[in-house]
PDB file of C-alpha atoms in Angstrom:
ATOM      1  CA  MET A   1      96.281  88.687 105.174  1.00 53.00           C
ATOM      2  CA  GLY A   2      94.617  90.784 107.864  1.00 67.00           C
ATOM      3  CA  LEU A   3      94.947  94.260 106.397  1.00 78.00           C
ATOM      4  CA  LEU A   4      94.952  93.197 102.775  1.00 89.00           C
ATOM      5  CA  PRO A   5      91.833  92.650 100.665  1.00 90.00           C
ATOM      6  CA  ASP A   6      91.197  89.451  98.777  1.00 90.00           C
ATOM      7  CA  GLU A   7      92.418  90.826  95.445  1.00 90.00           C
ATOM      8  CA  ALA A   8      95.940  91.138  96.873  1.00 92.00           C
ATOM      9  CA  LYS A   9      96.296  87.340  96.642  1.00 92.00           C
ATOM     10  CA  VAL A  10      96.717  87.662  92.874  1.00 93.00           C
ATOM     11  CA  LEU A  11     100.124  89.235  93.428  1.00 94.00           C
ATOM     12  CA  PRO A  12     103.265  87.075  93.684  1.00 95.00           C
ATOM     13  CA  PRO A  13     104.183  86.747  97.351  1.00 95.00           C
ATOM     14  CA  PRO A  14     107.590  88.021  98.476  1.00 95.00           C
ATOM     15  CA  GLY A  15     110.347  85.516  99.193  1.00 94.00           C
ATOM     16  CA  ILE A  16     111.083  84.478 102.771  1.00 95.00           C
ATOM     17  CA  VAL A  17     114.323  86.460 102.462  1.00 96.00           C
ATOM     18  CA  ASN A  18     113.305  89.986 101.478  1.00 95.00           C
ATOM     19  CA  ARG A  19     114.609  93.473 102.087  1.00 95.00           C
ATOM     20  CA  ASN A  20     112.194  94.482 104.846  1.00 96.00           C
ATOM     21  CA  SER A  21     112.568  91.158 106.651  1.00 97.00           C
ATOM     22  CA  VAL A  22     116.346  91.396 106.719  1.00 97.00           C
ATOM     23  CA  TRP A  23     116.259  94.996 107.892  1.00 98.00           C
ATOM     24  CA  PHE A  24     113.683  94.489 110.647  1.00 97.00           C
ATOM     25  CA  GLY A  25     115.412  91.258 111.687  1.00 97.00           C
ATOM     26  CA  LEU A  26     118.686  93.115 112.062  1.00 97.00           C
ATOM     27  CA  CYS A  27     116.904  95.890 113.979  1.00 97.00           C
ATOM     28  CA  GLY A  28     115.445  93.286 116.336  1.00 97.00           C
ATOM     29  CA  TRP A  29     118.854  91.741 116.840  1.00 97.00           C
ATOM     30  CA  ALA A  30     120.374  95.164 117.522  1.00 97.00           C
ATOM     31  CA  THR A  31     117.599  95.851 120.051  1.00 96.00           C
ATOM     32  CA  ALA A  32     118.402  92.615 121.888  1.00 96.00           C
ATOM     33  CA  MET A  33     122.115  93.444 121.906  1.00 96.00           C
ATOM     34  CA  LEU A  34     121.387  96.970 123.160  1.00 96.00           C
ATOM     35  CA  HIS A  35     119.242  95.479 125.925  1.00 94.00           C
ATOM     36  CA  ASN A  36     122.192  93.288 126.896  1.00 94.00           C
ATOM     37  CA  SER A  37     124.587  96.215 126.942  1.00 94.00           C
ATOM     38  CA  LEU A  38     122.301  98.452 128.988  1.00 94.00           C
ATOM     39  CA  ASN A  39     122.048  95.673 131.583  1.00 90.00           C
ATOM     40  CA  ARG A  40     125.836  95.271 131.640  1.00 90.00           C
ATOM     41  CA  ARG A  41     125.887  91.836 130.048  1.00 91.00           C
ATOM     42  CA  PRO A  42     128.150  90.753 127.166  1.00 92.00           C
ATOM     43  CA  ALA A  43     126.367  92.026 124.082  1.00 91.00           C
ATOM     44  CA  LEU A  44     126.653  88.997 121.801  1.00 93.00           C
ATOM     45  CA  LYS A  45     127.029  86.038 124.150  1.00 91.00           C
ATOM     46  CA  ALA A  46     124.221  86.748 126.639  1.00 90.00           C
ATOM     47  CA  GLY A  47     120.499  86.182 126.209  1.00 90.00           C
ATOM     48  CA  VAL A  48     120.672  84.260 122.933  1.00 94.00           C
ATOM     49  CA  HIS A  49     117.004  83.319 123.343  1.00 95.00           C
ATOM     50  CA  ARG A  50     116.120  87.011 123.415  1.00 95.00           C
ATOM     51  CA  GLN A  51     118.258  87.749 120.359  1.00 96.00           C
ATOM     52  CA  ALA A  52     116.595  84.902 118.454  1.00 97.00           C
ATOM     53  CA  LEU A  53     113.078  85.992 119.470  1.00 97.00           C
ATOM     54  CA  PHE A  54     113.565  89.656 118.574  1.00 97.00           C
ATOM     55  CA  THR A  55     115.178  88.766 115.229  1.00 97.00           C
ATOM     56  CA  THR A  56     112.280  86.437 114.426  1.00 97.00           C
ATOM     57  CA  VAL A  57     109.629  89.011 115.347  1.00 97.00           C
ATOM     58  CA  GLY A  58     111.377  91.561 113.128  1.00 97.00           C
ATOM     59  CA  TRP A  59     111.610  89.080 110.251  1.00 97.00           C
ATOM     60  CA  PHE A  60     107.905  88.238 110.575  1.00 97.00           C
ATOM     61  CA  ILE A  61     106.824  91.890 110.619  1.00 96.00           C
ATOM     62  CA  GLY A  62     109.115  92.593 107.639  1.00 97.00           C
ATOM     63  CA  TYR A  63     107.534  89.835 105.552  1.00 97.00           C
ATOM     64  CA  HIS A  64     104.006  91.152 106.072  1.00 96.00           C
ATOM     65  CA  LEU A  65     105.165  94.707 105.536  1.00 96.00           C
ATOM     66  CA  THR A  66     106.662  93.662 102.176  1.00 96.00           C
ATOM     67  CA  LYS A  67     103.352  92.087 101.184  1.00 96.00           C
ATOM     68  CA  TYR A  68     101.507  95.273 102.102  1.00 96.00           C
ATOM     69  CA  GLU A  69     104.053  97.401 100.230  1.00 96.00           C
ATOM     70  CA  ASN A  70     103.723  95.221  97.093  1.00 96.00           C
ATOM     71  CA  TYR A  71      99.946  95.585  97.190  1.00 96.00           C
ATOM     72  CA  LYS A  72     100.097  99.373  97.602  1.00 96.00           C
ATOM     73  CA  TYR A  73     102.508  99.758  94.675  1.00 97.00           C
ATOM     74  CA  ALA A  74     100.413  97.395  92.540  1.00 97.00           C
ATOM     75  CA  THR A  75      97.259  99.481  93.116  1.00 96.00           C
ATOM     76  CA  LEU A  76      99.162 102.652  92.228  1.00 98.00           C
ATOM     77  CA  ASP A  77     100.447 101.054  89.016  1.00 98.00           C
ATOM     78  CA  ARG A  78      96.988  99.812  88.118  1.00 97.00           C
ATOM     79  CA  ASP A  79      95.425 103.245  88.635  1.00 98.00           C
ATOM     80  CA  MET A  80      98.195 104.931  86.637  1.00 98.00           C
ATOM     81  CA  ASN A  81      97.863 102.500  83.717  1.00 97.00           C
ATOM     82  CA  GLU A  82      94.080 102.868  83.756  1.00 98.00           C
ATOM     83  CA  TYR A  83      94.443 106.651  83.589  1.00 98.00           C
ATOM     84  CA  MET A  84      96.880 106.351  80.692  1.00 97.00           C
ATOM     85  CA  ARG A  85      94.446 104.056  78.906  1.00 97.00           C
ATOM     86  CA  LEU A  86      91.541 106.507  79.345  1.00 97.00           C
ATOM     87  CA  HIS A  87      93.552 109.619  78.328  1.00 97.00           C
ATOM     88  CA  PRO A  88      95.784 108.537  75.418  1.00 95.00           C
ATOM     89  CA  GLU A  89      95.949 112.091  74.049  1.00 96.00           C
ATOM     90  CA  GLN A  90      98.093 113.124  77.011  1.00 96.00           C
ATOM     91  CA  PHE A  91     100.690 110.416  76.258  1.00 94.00           C
ATOM     92  CA  PRO A  92     101.720 110.743  72.582  1.00 93.00           C
ATOM     93  CA  GLU A  93     104.224 108.256  71.176  1.00 91.00           C
ATOM     94  CA  LYS A  94     107.421 110.105  70.337  1.00 90.00           C
ATOM     95  CA  GLU A  95     109.824 108.934  67.626  1.00 90.00           C
ATOM     96  CA  PRO A  96     113.158 107.915  69.102  1.00 91.00           C
ATOM     97  CA  LYS A  97     115.947 110.267  68.035  1.00 90.00           C
ATOM     98  CA  THR A  98     119.471 109.148  67.264  1.00 92.00           C
ATOM     99  CA  PHE A  99     122.412 110.752  69.035  1.00 91.00           C
ATOM    100  CA  ALA A 100     123.487 112.299  65.742  1.00 87.00           C
ATOM    101  CA  GLU A 101     120.339 114.453  65.780  1.00 88.00           C
ATOM    102  CA  ILE A 102     120.581 115.510  69.436  1.00 91.00           C
ATOM    103  CA  VAL A 103     124.288 116.194  69.862  1.00 91.00           C
ATOM    104  CA  GLU A 104     125.577 119.698  68.992  1.00 92.00           C
ATOM    105  CA  PRO A 105     128.191 119.994  66.192  1.00 90.00           C
ATOM    106  CA  PHE A 106     131.780 119.720  67.417  1.00 90.00           C
ATOM    107  CA  HIS A 107     134.158 122.630  66.631  1.00 94.00           C
ATOM    108  CA  PRO A 108     137.602 121.800  68.016  1.00 94.00           C
ATOM    109  CA  ILE A 109     139.642 124.746  69.292  1.00 94.00           C
ATOM    110  CA  ARG A 110     143.208 123.572  69.389  1.00 92.00           C
TER     111      ARG A 110
ATOM    112  CA  MET B   1     134.419  90.141 120.683  1.00 47.00           C
ATOM    113  CA  PRO B   2     135.434  93.643 119.559  1.00 50.00           C
ATOM    114  CA  PHE B   3     131.835  94.325 118.607  1.00 55.00           C
ATOM    115  CA  GLY B   4     130.685  93.759 122.195  1.00 54.00           C
ATOM    116  CA  ARG B   5     133.267  96.274 123.464  1.00 56.00           C
ATOM    117  CA  LEU B   6     131.520  98.980 121.474  1.00 50.00           C
ATOM    118  CA  PHE B   7     128.477  98.692 123.727  1.00 51.00           C
ATOM    119  CA  ILE B   8     130.455  98.416 127.019  1.00 51.00           C
ATOM    120  CA  VAL B   9     132.066 101.816 126.269  1.00 48.00           C
ATOM    121  CA  LEU B  10     128.786 103.370 127.457  1.00 51.00           C
ATOM    122  CA  ASN B  11     129.777 102.584 131.076  1.00 49.00           C
ATOM    123  CA  MET B  12     133.408 103.733 131.012  1.00 50.00           C
ATOM    124  CA  ASN B  13     132.774 106.886 133.084  1.00 47.00           C
ATOM    125  CA  GLY B  14     133.046 105.025 136.430  1.00 46.00           C
ATOM    126  CA  PHE B  15     129.454 105.087 137.644  1.00 46.00           C
ATOM    127  CA  SER B  16     126.801 103.496 135.517  1.00 49.00           C
ATOM    128  CA  LEU B  17     124.208 105.810 134.054  1.00 52.00           C
ATOM    129  CA  PHE B  18     122.096 102.800 133.239  1.00 53.00           C
ATOM    130  CA  SER B  19     121.703 101.100 136.625  1.00 52.00           C
ATOM    131  CA  VAL B  20     118.079 102.327 136.699  1.00 53.00           C
ATOM    132  CA  PHE B  21     117.299  99.910 133.879  1.00 58.00           C
ATOM    133  CA  SER B  22     117.921  96.795 135.945  1.00 59.00           C
ATOM    134  CA  ARG B  23     117.037  97.825 139.543  1.00 65.00           C
ATOM    135  CA  ASN B  24     113.860  96.426 141.121  1.00 64.00           C
ATOM    136  CA  SER B  25     112.093  98.679 143.602  1.00 74.00           C
ATOM    137  CA  PHE B  26     111.901  96.625 146.853  1.00 75.00           C
ATOM    138  CA  ILE B  27     113.145  93.079 146.216  1.00 69.00           C
ATOM    139  CA  ALA B  28     116.404  94.326 144.676  1.00 69.00           C
ATOM    140  CA  SER B  29     118.144  91.024 144.002  1.00 75.00           C
ATOM    141  CA  LYS B  30     120.764  91.092 141.315  1.00 74.00           C
ATOM    142  CA  PRO B  31     119.756  88.944 138.362  1.00 74.00           C
ATOM    143  CA  ASP B  32     122.065  85.905 138.370  1.00 80.00           C
ATOM    144  CA  PRO B  33     123.215  85.002 134.859  1.00 79.00           C
ATOM    145  CA  SER B  34     124.468  81.588 135.988  1.00 85.00           C
ATOM    146  CA  LYS B  35     120.901  80.517 136.903  1.00 86.00           C
ATOM    147  CA  PRO B  36     118.721  81.259 133.903  1.00 84.00           C
ATOM    148  CA  ASN B  37     114.946  81.224 134.213  1.00 87.00           C
ATOM    149  CA  MET B  38     114.454  78.136 132.043  1.00 91.00           C
ATOM    150  CA  LEU B  39     110.719  78.726 131.697  1.00 93.00           C
ATOM    151  CA  ARG B  40     111.304  82.092 130.088  1.00 92.00           C
ATOM    152  CA  VAL B  41     114.115  80.725 127.908  1.00 94.00           C
ATOM    153  CA  GLY B  42     111.895  77.823 126.824  1.00 95.00           C
ATOM    154  CA  LEU B  43     109.001  80.171 126.077  1.00 96.00           C
ATOM    155  CA  ALA B  44     111.286  82.454 124.058  1.00 95.00           C
ATOM    156  CA  PHE B  45     112.695  79.623 121.959  1.00 96.00           C
ATOM    157  CA  GLY B  46     109.252  78.043 121.648  1.00 97.00           C
ATOM    158  CA  SER B  47     107.625  81.218 120.389  1.00 97.00           C
ATOM    159  CA  THR B  48     110.579  81.695 118.013  1.00 97.00           C
ATOM    160  CA  ALA B  49     109.926  78.255 116.536  1.00 97.00           C
ATOM    161  CA  VAL B  50     106.163  78.948 116.339  1.00 97.00           C
ATOM    162  CA  LEU B  51     106.740  82.240 114.525  1.00 96.00           C
ATOM    163  CA  TRP B  52     109.065  80.662 111.960  1.00 97.00           C
ATOM    164  CA  ALA B  53     106.572  77.845 111.386  1.00 97.00           C
ATOM    165  CA  LEU B  54     103.754  80.386 110.920  1.00 96.00           C
ATOM    166  CA  LEU B  55     105.898  82.359 108.499  1.00 96.00           C
ATOM    167  CA  PHE B  56     106.749  79.340 106.343  1.00 97.00           C
ATOM    168  CA  LYS B  57     103.138  78.175 106.371  1.00 97.00           C
ATOM    169  CA  GLN B  58     101.849  81.621 105.403  1.00 96.00           C
ATOM    170  CA  HIS B  59     104.432  81.791 102.608  1.00 96.00           C
ATOM    171  CA  SER B  60     103.489  78.423 101.163  1.00 96.00           C
ATOM    172  CA  THR B  61      99.781  79.334 101.360  1.00 95.00           C
ATOM    173  CA  ASP B  62     100.491  82.591  99.544  1.00 95.00           C
ATOM    174  CA  VAL B  63     102.486  80.820  96.821  1.00 95.00           C
ATOM    175  CA  HIS B  64      99.713  78.266  96.354  1.00 95.00           C
ATOM    176  CA  GLU B  65      97.013  80.981  96.223  1.00 93.00           C
ATOM    177  CA  TYR B  66      99.036  82.953  93.687  1.00 94.00           C
ATOM    178  CA  LYS B  67      99.513  79.929  91.447  1.00 94.00           C
ATOM    179  CA  THR B  68      95.855  78.920  91.651  1.00 93.00           C
ATOM    180  CA  ARG B  69      94.509  82.391  90.909  1.00 91.00           C
ATOM    181  CA  ASN B  70      96.788  82.930  87.943  1.00 88.00           C
ATOM    182  CA  GLY B  71      96.146  79.478  86.544  1.00 85.00           C
ATOM    183  CA  LEU B  72      99.743  78.309  86.755  1.00 82.00           C
ATOM    184  CA  GLU B  73      98.962  75.017  88.454  1.00 74.00           C
TER     185      GLU B  73
END
């Protein structure tokens, strides 16, 4: 983890198939197909090595981006929970109300 | 491949707006798709394989680190 500190290793790593990987992989594949089209080659059948390489690069970047995203959200959650722990007066426990108490009385007009 | 036709539509106006993308300045030989540059193809596939291997290794290292640090193994 180049941009992530050591504490990020406590978090569960994302799966190989994850949202960012799939999206960036598809973007890479679309880039390769666009490159084919702009050079007047058949979009899908030409330059398969390029399509594979671009898809892989996108997938790789997506995986590390997911790890970074997980770490950022985890730090935000930790800070929020710590704040809630230090200021309990700002977060009072409310009694759950039933629907009977919330809903207005029904007067049918027929 | 109907999906490929979507991209070829860009050149339907007769002259190609995109010839500048593939024209070399002085040597100007048309790239021949029947004679691929096998070195480049090999490098592309090779680096693809390397990247996938790196990804799987990194993933297994991460899983192992996670399990060790949380005392699950």
